[in-house]
Short mmCIF file of C-alpha atoms in Angstrom, two decimals:
data_model
loop_
_atom_site.label_atom_id
_atom_site.label_comp_id
_atom_site.label_asym_id
_atom_site.label_seq_id
_atom_site.Cartn_x
_atom_site.Cartn_y
_atom_site.Cartn_z
CA MET Y 1 93.26 41.88 96.89
CA SER Y 2 96.34 40.78 98.90
CA SER Y 3 94.43 39.20 101.62
CA ARG Y 4 92.28 37.32 99.04
CA SER Y 5 95.49 36.25 97.33
CA GLY Y 6 97.01 35.15 100.49
CA HIS Y 7 94.06 33.40 101.46
CA HIS Y 8 94.25 31.23 98.32
CA LYS Y 9 97.84 30.53 98.58
CA HIS Y 10 97.74 29.44 102.16
CA HIS Y 11 98.18 25.64 102.59
CA HIS Y 12 97.44 23.68 105.51
CA PRO Y 13 100.26 21.41 106.73
CA GLN Y 14 98.17 18.26 106.62
CA ASP Y 15 97.67 18.69 102.89
CA HIS Y 16 101.35 18.54 102.15
CA GLY Y 17 102.14 15.64 99.89
CA ARG Y 18 98.58 15.07 98.62
CA THR Y 19 97.24 15.57 95.27
CA PRO Y 20 94.34 17.84 95.44
CA ALA Y 21 90.90 16.64 94.11
CA ARG Y 22 89.67 18.19 90.80
CA ARG Y 23 86.20 19.54 91.01
CA PRO Y 24 84.20 19.88 87.92
CA ALA Y 25 83.11 23.18 87.03
CA ALA Y 26 79.54 23.94 87.56
CA HIS Y 27 79.01 25.61 84.22
CA HIS Y 28 80.61 22.92 82.17
CA PRO Y 29 78.33 19.79 82.21
CA ALA Y 30 79.93 16.61 81.07
CA PRO Y 31 78.83 15.46 77.58
CA ALA Y 32 76.31 12.52 77.31
CA ALA Y 33 77.63 9.17 76.48
CA VAL Y 34 76.23 5.92 75.28
CA ALA Y 35 77.62 2.81 76.44
CA ALA Y 36 76.67 -0.67 74.89
CA SER Y 37 76.53 -3.69 76.82
CA GLY Y 38 75.14 -7.18 76.26
CA GLU Y 39 71.89 -6.33 77.91
CA GLY Y 40 71.14 -3.05 76.04
CA TYR Y 41 72.25 0.55 75.65
CA THR Y 42 73.02 3.10 78.54
CA LEU Y 43 72.68 6.88 77.83
CA VAL Y 44 74.90 8.87 80.32
CA HIS Y 45 74.03 12.58 80.59
CA ALA Y 46 74.92 15.11 83.35
CA GLY Y 47 75.71 12.36 85.63
CA LYS Y 48 72.53 10.55 84.97
CA GLN Y 49 72.19 7.17 83.28
CA VAL Y 50 69.24 6.04 81.14
CA ARG Y 51 69.05 2.44 80.20
CA PHE Y 52 67.37 1.28 76.84
CA GLY Y 53 66.55 -2.06 75.54
CA PRO Y 54 67.70 -2.99 72.06
CA VAL Y 55 64.23 -2.92 70.53
CA VAL Y 56 63.41 0.56 71.97
CA PHE Y 57 66.68 1.80 70.98
CA TRP Y 58 66.19 0.88 67.34
CA ILE Y 59 62.73 2.19 67.25
CA ILE Y 60 63.99 5.46 68.36
CA VAL Y 61 66.74 5.21 65.70
CA GLY Y 62 64.31 4.36 62.98
CA THR Y 63 62.02 7.09 64.05
CA VAL Y 64 64.75 9.65 63.89
CA VAL Y 65 65.82 8.30 60.43
CA LEU Y 66 62.31 8.46 59.17
CA LEU Y 67 61.92 12.03 60.41
CA GLY Y 68 65.04 12.84 58.62
CA MET Y 69 63.92 11.29 55.40
CA TRP Y 70 60.59 13.11 55.69
CA SER Y 71 62.32 16.22 56.16
CA ALA Y 72 64.48 15.69 53.10
CA ALA Y 73 61.45 14.74 51.08
CA THR Y 74 59.62 17.79 52.27
CA ALA Y 75 62.53 19.99 51.39
CA THR Y 76 62.67 18.34 47.92
CA TYR Y 77 58.97 18.92 47.43
CA PHE Y 78 59.15 22.52 48.26
CA ALA Y 79 62.20 22.95 46.15
CA PHE Y 80 60.46 21.43 43.13
CA ARG Y 81 56.75 21.96 43.83
CA ASP Y 82 56.22 24.42 41.06
CA ASP Y 83 57.29 21.71 38.45
CA VAL Y 84 55.08 19.10 40.14
CA LEU Y 85 52.10 21.28 40.28
CA THR Y 86 52.55 22.35 36.65
CA ARG Y 87 52.69 18.67 35.69
CA LEU Y 88 49.59 17.82 37.83
CA ILE Y 89 47.72 20.69 36.31
CA ALA Y 90 48.65 19.63 32.90
CA ARG Y 91 47.58 16.10 33.56
CA GLN Y 92 44.32 17.19 34.96
CA ALA Y 93 43.69 19.44 32.04
CA GLU Y 94 44.60 16.59 29.67
CA MET Y 95 42.06 14.35 31.47
CA GLN Y 96 39.37 16.98 31.40
CA TYR Y 97 39.92 17.64 27.55
CA ALA Y 98 39.85 13.90 26.84
CA TYR Y 99 36.61 13.59 28.87
CA GLU Y 100 35.07 16.54 27.08
CA ASP Y 101 36.04 15.10 23.70
CA ARG Y 102 34.57 11.85 24.75
CA ILE Y 103 31.33 13.51 25.80
CA SER Y 104 31.27 15.49 22.51
CA GLU Y 105 31.77 12.29 20.63
CA LEU Y 106 28.92 10.49 22.41
CA ARG Y 107 26.71 13.64 21.86
CA ALA Y 108 27.56 13.63 18.19
CA LYS Y 109 26.79 9.91 17.93
CA VAL Y 110 23.45 10.40 19.66
CA ASP Y 111 22.67 13.33 17.27
CA ARG Y 112 23.61 11.20 14.27
CA THR Y 113 21.50 8.31 15.50
CA THR Y 114 18.55 10.59 16.21
CA SER Y 115 18.88 12.36 12.84
CA ARG Y 116 19.07 8.86 11.17
CA GLN Y 117 15.99 7.75 13.03
CA LEU Y 118 14.03 10.86 12.24
CA LEU Y 119 15.04 10.44 8.52
CA ASP Y 120 14.06 6.87 8.67
CA GLN Y 121 10.75 7.75 10.12
CA GLU Y 122 10.12 10.42 7.50
CA GLN Y 123 11.07 7.95 4.69
CA PHE Y 124 8.67 5.46 6.32
CA ASP Y 125 5.85 8.06 6.37
CA GLN Y 126 6.60 8.97 2.80
CA LYS Y 127 6.32 5.37 1.63
CA LEU Y 128 3.23 4.89 3.60
CA ASP Y 129 1.76 8.05 2.14
CA GLN Y 130 2.56 6.73 -1.45
CA ILE Y 131 0.99 3.42 -0.57
CA MET Y 132 -2.15 4.92 0.72
CA LYS Y 133 -2.39 7.17 -2.36
CA ARG Y 134 -1.80 4.15 -4.68
CA GLN Y 135 -4.39 2.20 -2.62
CA SER Y 136 -6.91 5.05 -3.02
CA THR Y 137 -6.24 5.03 -6.78
CA LEU Y 138 -6.79 1.34 -7.10
CA GLU Y 139 -10.04 1.76 -5.14
CA SER Y 140 -11.24 4.43 -7.59
CA ARG Y 141 -10.19 2.12 -10.41
CA ALA Y 142 -12.20 -0.75 -8.96
CA THR Y 143 -15.22 1.47 -8.51
CA ALA Y 144 -14.95 2.51 -12.22
CA LEU Y 145 -14.59 -1.12 -13.26
CA GLY Y 146 -17.55 -2.14 -11.14
CA ALA Y 147 -19.67 0.69 -12.43
CA MET Y 148 -19.47 -0.45 -16.00
CA PRO Y 149 -23.04 -1.57 -17.03
CA ASP Y 150 -23.68 -4.85 -18.78
CA VAL Y 151 -24.58 -3.77 -22.24
CA THR Y 152 -24.49 -7.22 -23.82
CA SER Y 153 -27.41 -8.18 -26.12
CA THR Y 154 -28.60 -11.73 -26.86
CA GLY Y 155 -30.03 -13.24 -29.98
CA SER Y 156 -32.96 -14.86 -28.16
CA ILE Y 157 -35.95 -13.47 -26.32
CA LYS Y 158 -36.07 -14.36 -22.72
CA PRO Y 159 -39.58 -15.15 -21.21
CA GLN Y 160 -41.01 -12.33 -19.15
CA GLY Y 161 -41.82 -13.11 -15.49
CA ARG Y 162 -38.94 -15.57 -15.14
CA ALA Y 163 -35.64 -14.87 -13.33
CA GLU Y 164 -32.93 -13.47 -15.44
CA ALA Y 165 -30.09 -15.91 -15.83
CA ALA Y 166 -26.61 -14.75 -14.82
CA PRO Y 167 -24.57 -13.85 -17.92
CA SER Y 168 -22.23 -16.66 -18.95
CA SER Y 169 -19.36 -14.36 -19.36
CA GLY Y 170 -18.46 -11.68 -16.86
CA ALA Y 171 -15.82 -10.04 -19.03
CA LEU Y 172 -17.97 -6.94 -19.73
CA LYS Y 173 -18.81 -6.39 -16.13
CA PRO Y 174 -16.01 -7.48 -13.79
CA SER Y 175 -16.93 -7.69 -10.11
CA PRO Y 176 -15.40 -5.00 -7.95
CA ILE Y 177 -12.05 -5.90 -6.64
CA SER Y 178 -12.30 -6.27 -2.81
CA ASP Y 179 -8.86 -7.39 -1.81
CA THR Y 180 -7.27 -3.93 -1.62
CA VAL Y 181 -5.38 -3.12 1.60
CA ILE Y 182 -7.03 -0.60 4.00
CA PHE Y 183 -4.72 1.72 5.79
CA VAL Y 184 -5.37 3.83 8.84
CA ALA Y 185 -3.83 7.31 8.35
CA PRO Y 186 -0.95 7.76 10.77
CA PRO Y 187 -1.13 10.51 13.49
CA ASP Y 188 0.22 13.88 12.90
CA ARG Y 189 3.90 13.50 11.90
CA GLU Y 190 5.35 16.55 13.60
CA ALA Y 191 3.59 15.80 17.01
CA ARG Y 192 4.85 12.27 16.77
CA LEU Y 193 8.51 13.20 15.99
CA GLU Y 194 8.45 15.99 18.63
CA SER Y 195 7.33 13.59 21.27
CA ARG Y 196 9.69 10.99 20.15
CA ALA Y 197 12.99 13.17 20.14
CA PRO Y 198 13.44 13.61 23.78
CA LEU Y 199 12.82 9.90 24.36
CA ILE Y 200 15.63 9.13 21.82
CA ALA Y 201 18.04 11.40 23.57
CA LYS Y 202 17.42 9.69 26.99
CA THR Y 203 17.21 6.02 25.91
CA GLN Y 204 19.21 3.69 23.76
CA PRO Y 205 18.37 4.25 20.00
CA ASN Y 206 16.51 1.08 19.67
CA GLN Y 207 13.10 2.34 18.53
CA PHE Y 208 13.80 1.34 14.95
CA ALA Y 209 15.53 -1.96 15.87
CA LYS Y 210 12.85 -3.59 13.84
CA ALA Y 211 13.34 -1.38 10.74
CA GLN Y 212 14.01 -4.33 8.62
CA GLY Y 213 10.61 -5.78 9.78
CA VAL Y 214 8.85 -2.53 8.80
CA ASP Y 215 10.50 -2.55 5.37
CA ASN Y 216 9.35 -6.01 4.91
CA VAL Y 217 5.75 -5.07 5.78
CA LEU Y 218 5.92 -2.18 3.30
CA VAL Y 219 7.31 -4.60 0.60
CA ARG Y 220 4.44 -7.02 1.24
CA LEU Y 221 1.91 -4.13 0.94
CA GLN Y 222 3.50 -3.00 -2.35
CA THR Y 223 3.33 -6.67 -3.54
CA SER Y 224 -0.28 -6.88 -2.63
CA LEU Y 225 -1.10 -3.67 -4.32
CA ASP Y 226 0.94 -4.76 -7.50
CA GLN Y 227 -1.25 -7.86 -7.60
CA VAL Y 228 -4.42 -5.82 -7.33
CA GLU Y 229 -3.16 -3.54 -10.05
CA ARG Y 230 -2.25 -6.42 -12.33
CA ARG Y 231 -5.70 -7.93 -11.97
CA GLN Y 232 -7.41 -4.58 -12.72
CA VAL Y 233 -5.28 -4.05 -15.64
CA ALA Y 234 -6.13 -7.52 -16.93
CA ALA Y 235 -9.80 -7.04 -16.28
CA LEU Y 236 -9.68 -3.74 -18.10
CA ALA Y 237 -7.87 -5.29 -21.01
CA SER Y 238 -10.50 -8.05 -21.12
CA VAL Y 239 -13.27 -5.52 -21.11
CA GLU Y 240 -11.68 -3.56 -23.93
CA ASP Y 241 -11.11 -6.71 -25.99
CA SER Y 242 -14.63 -7.85 -25.35
CA ILE Y 243 -16.18 -4.64 -26.34
CA ASP Y 244 -14.04 -4.14 -29.39
CA SER Y 245 -14.80 -7.69 -30.57
CA ARG Y 246 -18.51 -7.14 -30.01
CA VAL Y 247 -18.58 -3.83 -31.90
CA ARG Y 248 -16.82 -5.53 -34.75
CA ARG Y 249 -19.31 -8.28 -34.80
CA MET Y 250 -22.16 -5.89 -34.66
CA ARG Y 251 -20.91 -4.04 -37.59
CA GLY Y 252 -20.10 -7.29 -39.47
CA VAL Y 253 -23.69 -8.57 -38.80
CA ILE Y 254 -25.32 -5.42 -40.20
CA SER Y 255 -22.94 -5.50 -43.24
CA ASP Y 256 -23.73 -9.21 -43.75
CA LEU Y 257 -27.35 -8.56 -43.57
CA GLY Y 258 -27.08 -5.95 -46.29
CA LEU Y 259 -28.41 -3.19 -44.22
CA ASN Y 260 -27.41 0.42 -44.46
CA MET Y 261 -25.83 1.50 -41.18
CA ALA Y 262 -26.55 5.28 -41.73
CA GLN Y 263 -30.23 4.53 -42.58
CA LEU Y 264 -30.56 2.25 -39.45
CA GLU Y 265 -29.02 4.89 -37.15
CA ALA Y 266 -31.29 7.63 -38.68
CA ALA Y 267 -34.31 5.49 -37.95
CA THR Y 268 -33.26 4.68 -34.48
CA PRO Y 269 -35.38 6.66 -32.09
CA ARG Y 270 -33.55 8.58 -29.51
CA SER Y 271 -34.52 9.26 -25.87
CA GLY Y 272 -34.40 12.73 -24.49
CA MET Y 273 -30.78 13.73 -23.68
CA GLY Y 274 -28.72 16.92 -23.92
CA GLY Y 275 -26.58 19.36 -22.02
CA PRO Y 276 -23.53 21.55 -22.77
CA PHE Y 277 -20.53 20.18 -24.64
CA VAL Y 278 -17.57 19.71 -22.20
CA PRO Y 279 -14.61 18.10 -23.86
CA VAL Y 280 -12.75 15.36 -22.00
CA LYS Y 281 -9.44 16.45 -20.46
CA PHE Y 282 -6.76 14.27 -19.01
CA SER Y 283 -4.87 15.51 -16.09
CA ALA Y 284 -1.09 15.69 -16.23
CA ASP Y 285 -0.60 12.60 -14.24
CA ALA Y 286 -3.13 10.40 -16.13
CA GLY Y 287 -1.59 7.02 -16.82
CA ALA Y 288 -2.22 4.13 -19.18
CA PHE Y 289 -5.13 2.99 -17.15
CA GLU Y 290 -7.13 6.19 -17.33
CA ARG Y 291 -6.47 6.35 -21.03
CA GLN Y 292 -7.56 2.91 -21.64
CA LEU Y 293 -10.57 3.41 -19.67
CA TYR Y 294 -11.31 6.39 -21.88
CA ARG Y 295 -11.14 4.35 -24.91
CA ILE Y 296 -13.32 1.73 -23.42
CA ASN Y 297 -15.96 4.28 -22.61
CA ILE Y 298 -15.90 5.51 -26.19
CA ASN Y 299 -16.30 2.10 -27.56
CA ARG Y 300 -18.97 1.33 -25.05
CA ALA Y 301 -20.87 4.38 -26.17
CA GLN Y 302 -20.55 3.09 -29.72
CA MET Y 303 -21.72 -0.34 -28.73
CA GLN Y 304 -24.75 1.09 -26.97
CA ARG Y 305 -25.67 3.00 -30.18
CA LEU Y 306 -25.25 -0.16 -32.16
CA ASN Y 307 -27.45 -2.05 -29.58
CA GLN Y 308 -30.19 0.63 -30.10
CA THR Y 309 -29.78 0.25 -33.75
CA LEU Y 310 -29.95 -3.61 -33.63
CA ALA Y 311 -32.96 -3.25 -31.47
CA LEU Y 312 -34.87 -2.54 -34.93
CA VAL Y 313 -33.36 -5.57 -36.51
CA PRO Y 314 -35.34 -8.80 -36.16
CA TYR Y 315 -32.58 -11.36 -35.41
CA ARG Y 316 -34.20 -12.96 -32.40
CA LYS Y 317 -36.47 -15.86 -32.20
CA PRO Y 318 -40.13 -15.32 -31.99
CA VAL Y 319 -40.73 -18.26 -29.59
CA VAL Y 320 -38.94 -19.28 -26.46
CA GLY Y 321 -36.91 -22.44 -25.88
CA GLU Y 322 -35.60 -25.03 -28.25
CA VAL Y 323 -37.73 -25.00 -31.43
CA GLU Y 324 -37.76 -27.01 -34.66
CA PHE Y 325 -38.43 -25.73 -38.22
CA THR Y 326 -41.17 -27.64 -39.79
CA SER Y 327 -40.68 -25.83 -43.08
CA GLY Y 328 -37.89 -23.67 -44.29
CA PHE Y 329 -37.86 -20.70 -46.51
CA GLY Y 330 -37.83 -21.22 -50.29
CA VAL Y 331 -39.40 -23.57 -52.75
CA ARG Y 332 -41.43 -26.44 -51.32
CA SER Y 333 -44.34 -28.86 -52.13
CA ASP Y 334 -47.52 -27.22 -51.09
CA PRO Y 335 -49.09 -29.19 -48.25
CA PHE Y 336 -52.60 -28.91 -49.67
CA LEU Y 337 -52.09 -29.08 -53.37
CA GLY Y 338 -48.78 -30.99 -53.56
CA ARG Y 339 -47.34 -28.67 -56.13
CA PRO Y 340 -44.19 -26.60 -55.91
CA ALA Y 341 -44.73 -23.38 -54.19
CA MET Y 342 -42.72 -20.57 -52.75
CA HIS Y 343 -42.64 -20.56 -48.93
CA THR Y 344 -41.88 -17.02 -47.78
CA GLY Y 345 -41.14 -17.77 -44.19
CA LEU Y 346 -40.25 -20.19 -41.48
CA ASP Y 347 -42.72 -22.56 -39.70
CA PHE Y 348 -41.83 -23.02 -36.08
CA ARG Y 349 -43.23 -26.18 -34.35
CA ALA Y 350 -45.15 -25.07 -31.22
CA ALA Y 351 -48.05 -26.08 -29.04
CA GLN Y 352 -51.38 -24.54 -29.33
CA GLY Y 353 -51.60 -21.37 -27.26
CA ASP Y 354 -47.75 -20.89 -26.81
CA PRO Y 355 -46.95 -17.18 -26.57
CA VAL Y 356 -45.63 -15.48 -29.72
CA ARG Y 357 -43.10 -12.62 -29.09
CA VAL Y 358 -42.07 -9.77 -31.39
CA THR Y 359 -38.35 -10.04 -32.46
CA ALA Y 360 -37.61 -6.29 -32.72
CA ASN Y 361 -38.93 -2.95 -31.67
CA GLY Y 362 -41.58 -1.53 -34.00
CA LYS Y 363 -45.10 -0.42 -34.65
CA VAL Y 364 -47.95 -2.70 -35.33
CA VAL Y 365 -49.41 -1.97 -38.85
CA SER Y 366 -51.64 -5.00 -39.19
CA ALA Y 367 -53.43 -7.13 -36.65
CA GLY Y 368 -56.32 -9.36 -37.88
CA TRP Y 369 -57.39 -11.94 -40.31
CA ALA Y 370 -55.32 -12.05 -43.47
CA GLY Y 371 -56.31 -14.81 -45.91
CA GLY Y 372 -54.03 -17.74 -45.85
CA TYR Y 373 -52.20 -16.31 -42.84
CA GLY Y 374 -55.30 -16.65 -40.75
CA ARG Y 375 -54.84 -14.41 -37.75
CA MET Y 376 -51.77 -12.42 -38.49
CA VAL Y 377 -49.78 -9.47 -37.00
CA GLU Y 378 -47.32 -7.41 -38.97
CA VAL Y 379 -44.87 -5.18 -37.23
CA ASP Y 380 -42.92 -2.38 -39.02
CA HIS Y 381 -39.46 -2.00 -37.59
CA GLY Y 382 -38.51 0.96 -39.68
CA ASN Y 383 -35.91 1.42 -42.50
CA GLY Y 384 -37.98 -1.05 -44.65
CA LEU Y 385 -37.75 -3.89 -42.23
CA SER Y 386 -40.97 -5.67 -41.13
CA THR Y 387 -41.95 -9.06 -39.65
CA ARG Y 388 -45.19 -11.10 -39.96
CA TYR Y 389 -46.61 -13.53 -37.46
CA GLY Y 390 -49.28 -15.89 -38.95
CA HIS Y 391 -51.74 -18.72 -38.03
CA LEU Y 392 -52.26 -17.15 -34.49
CA SER Y 393 -54.96 -18.48 -32.35
CA GLU Y 394 -55.45 -15.02 -30.81
CA ILE Y 395 -53.95 -11.52 -31.18
CA GLY Y 396 -52.87 -9.41 -28.13
CA VAL Y 397 -51.93 -6.05 -29.84
CA LYS Y 398 -53.77 -3.33 -31.82
CA VAL Y 399 -52.87 -1.52 -35.06
CA GLY Y 400 -50.69 1.60 -34.21
CA GLU Y 401 -49.34 0.14 -31.04
CA TYR Y 402 -45.60 0.38 -30.39
CA VAL Y 403 -44.14 -2.94 -29.27
CA LYS Y 404 -40.78 -3.73 -27.79
CA ILE Y 405 -38.48 -6.75 -28.03
CA GLY Y 406 -39.92 -9.89 -26.38
CA GLN Y 407 -43.39 -8.44 -25.89
CA VAL Y 408 -46.28 -11.09 -26.38
CA ILE Y 409 -48.32 -10.11 -29.39
CA GLY Y 410 -50.32 -13.34 -29.79
CA ALA Y 411 -50.69 -17.04 -29.28
CA VAL Y 412 -49.68 -20.10 -31.49
CA GLY Y 413 -52.68 -21.48 -33.57
CA SER Y 414 -53.59 -23.08 -36.76
CA THR Y 415 -55.80 -20.55 -38.38
CA GLY Y 416 -55.72 -19.96 -42.22
CA ARG Y 417 -54.05 -22.48 -44.52
CA SER Y 418 -52.53 -24.55 -41.82
CA THR Y 419 -52.37 -28.36 -41.14
CA GLY Y 420 -51.72 -28.08 -37.46
CA PRO Y 421 -50.64 -25.74 -34.68
CA HIS Y 422 -47.37 -23.90 -35.63
CA LEU Y 423 -46.17 -20.23 -36.15
CA HIS Y 424 -45.47 -18.90 -39.56
CA TYR Y 425 -42.77 -16.29 -39.35
CA GLU Y 426 -41.58 -13.99 -42.08
CA THR Y 427 -38.94 -11.28 -42.36
CA ARG Y 428 -39.29 -8.59 -45.10
CA ILE Y 429 -37.12 -5.88 -46.47
CA ASP Y 430 -39.02 -3.19 -48.41
CA GLY Y 431 -41.91 -5.48 -48.70
CA GLU Y 432 -39.99 -8.41 -50.17
CA ALA Y 433 -39.61 -11.64 -48.17
CA VAL Y 434 -36.15 -12.66 -47.28
CA ASP Y 435 -34.99 -15.79 -45.43
CA PRO Y 436 -35.52 -15.31 -41.73
CA GLN Y 437 -32.63 -17.79 -41.03
CA LYS Y 438 -30.21 -15.22 -42.21
CA PHE Y 439 -31.20 -12.93 -39.43
CA LEU Y 440 -31.42 -15.76 -36.88
CA ARG Y 441 -27.92 -16.83 -37.62
CA ALA Y 442 -26.80 -13.22 -37.03
CA GLY Y 443 -28.48 -13.45 -33.64
CA VAL Y 444 -26.65 -16.74 -32.71
CA ARG Y 445 -23.42 -14.90 -33.89
CA LEU Y 446 -24.00 -12.01 -31.63
CA SER Y 447 -25.14 -14.28 -28.73
CA ALA Y 448 -21.74 -16.21 -29.01
CA GLY Y 449 -19.81 -13.00 -28.21
#
């Protein structure tokens, strides 16, 4: 210890009067210092100097500042991250809910569009079914109208072997209506809708974009059917009016001729018919057309019976074509004696050999020479009615033979008390001669209808 202390306290003479140099301690380094100069910055540390330019220096400073700010932001984020995450999650949930609501709204819109389209299609099919049913009904009505036979009768006899002239009036037999609309039945509705539903869900709902056009087509079809129905109703009304008018004329003619309807009907021969009695029943949906058609059928049956009855009434002309009366019924000057005499018939001007036709159905009761009549044919029509055809050049029937309207029974001649070829025609009731013109006028009246 003492020696070490002495050693330290010993001074050399040459060091007297000098200030001893201070040595820096090895374990205490000098702090770094930065010195600024006009050319840059100098960093001094532990005796070493590092020189920086101004650009590099400020880059370093900026980097340090940014790192500090980033550290502060990171510290703030971690300090408040729970609130931020909560807000982010809430925002994400809100966006998700809004997206789901929008999807639900779009899905509901598509469902409504699909339902509306399916409903429109169903309504279209229902309307089309109604149109098809109505068209079928109108077709059946047209068939019923076209099936009505022409039961008109004329007041003259048409020559046999000649073509029948077309009736002047088509009211009693309207031609079938041919302008009905033919529809093709649509495919199976369920299959069509099932195949269409997925397509509607995948594409834009534009399959019924032309719904207005479809409605217009249906309206036009309905209008066309309305026109057909109006024409059918008009034709049916015309038929009913015509039949009613003709029935009234027939009954009026029989009454004007002084004939007994019951006796005529009793004397009318009936063809074979029969069968069980089945009363007519109307369905619950029977309309005015069906009821009117039923009335027409009843009136037509009455007209047919009257036609059969009038077939025994000699109101037709015995010769064909336009004829002239050379002598009428009643008192006249006898052509041979020049004195007043009763003429019991009509004299028709005709050429020798012209055919003479029977004016009503009946039975031949006389066929041969009959005094002043010359060759004469008499036909009994029943119910006291009979006709005579005199001055014939030849006779074509025999006694007991049944003859029908228009059948040739002889030829015009000038036999008996006759001054030239003509036909002497008589109409008798219960054996008494009556004016044939009364019956001929009735025939003209019936023909006019």
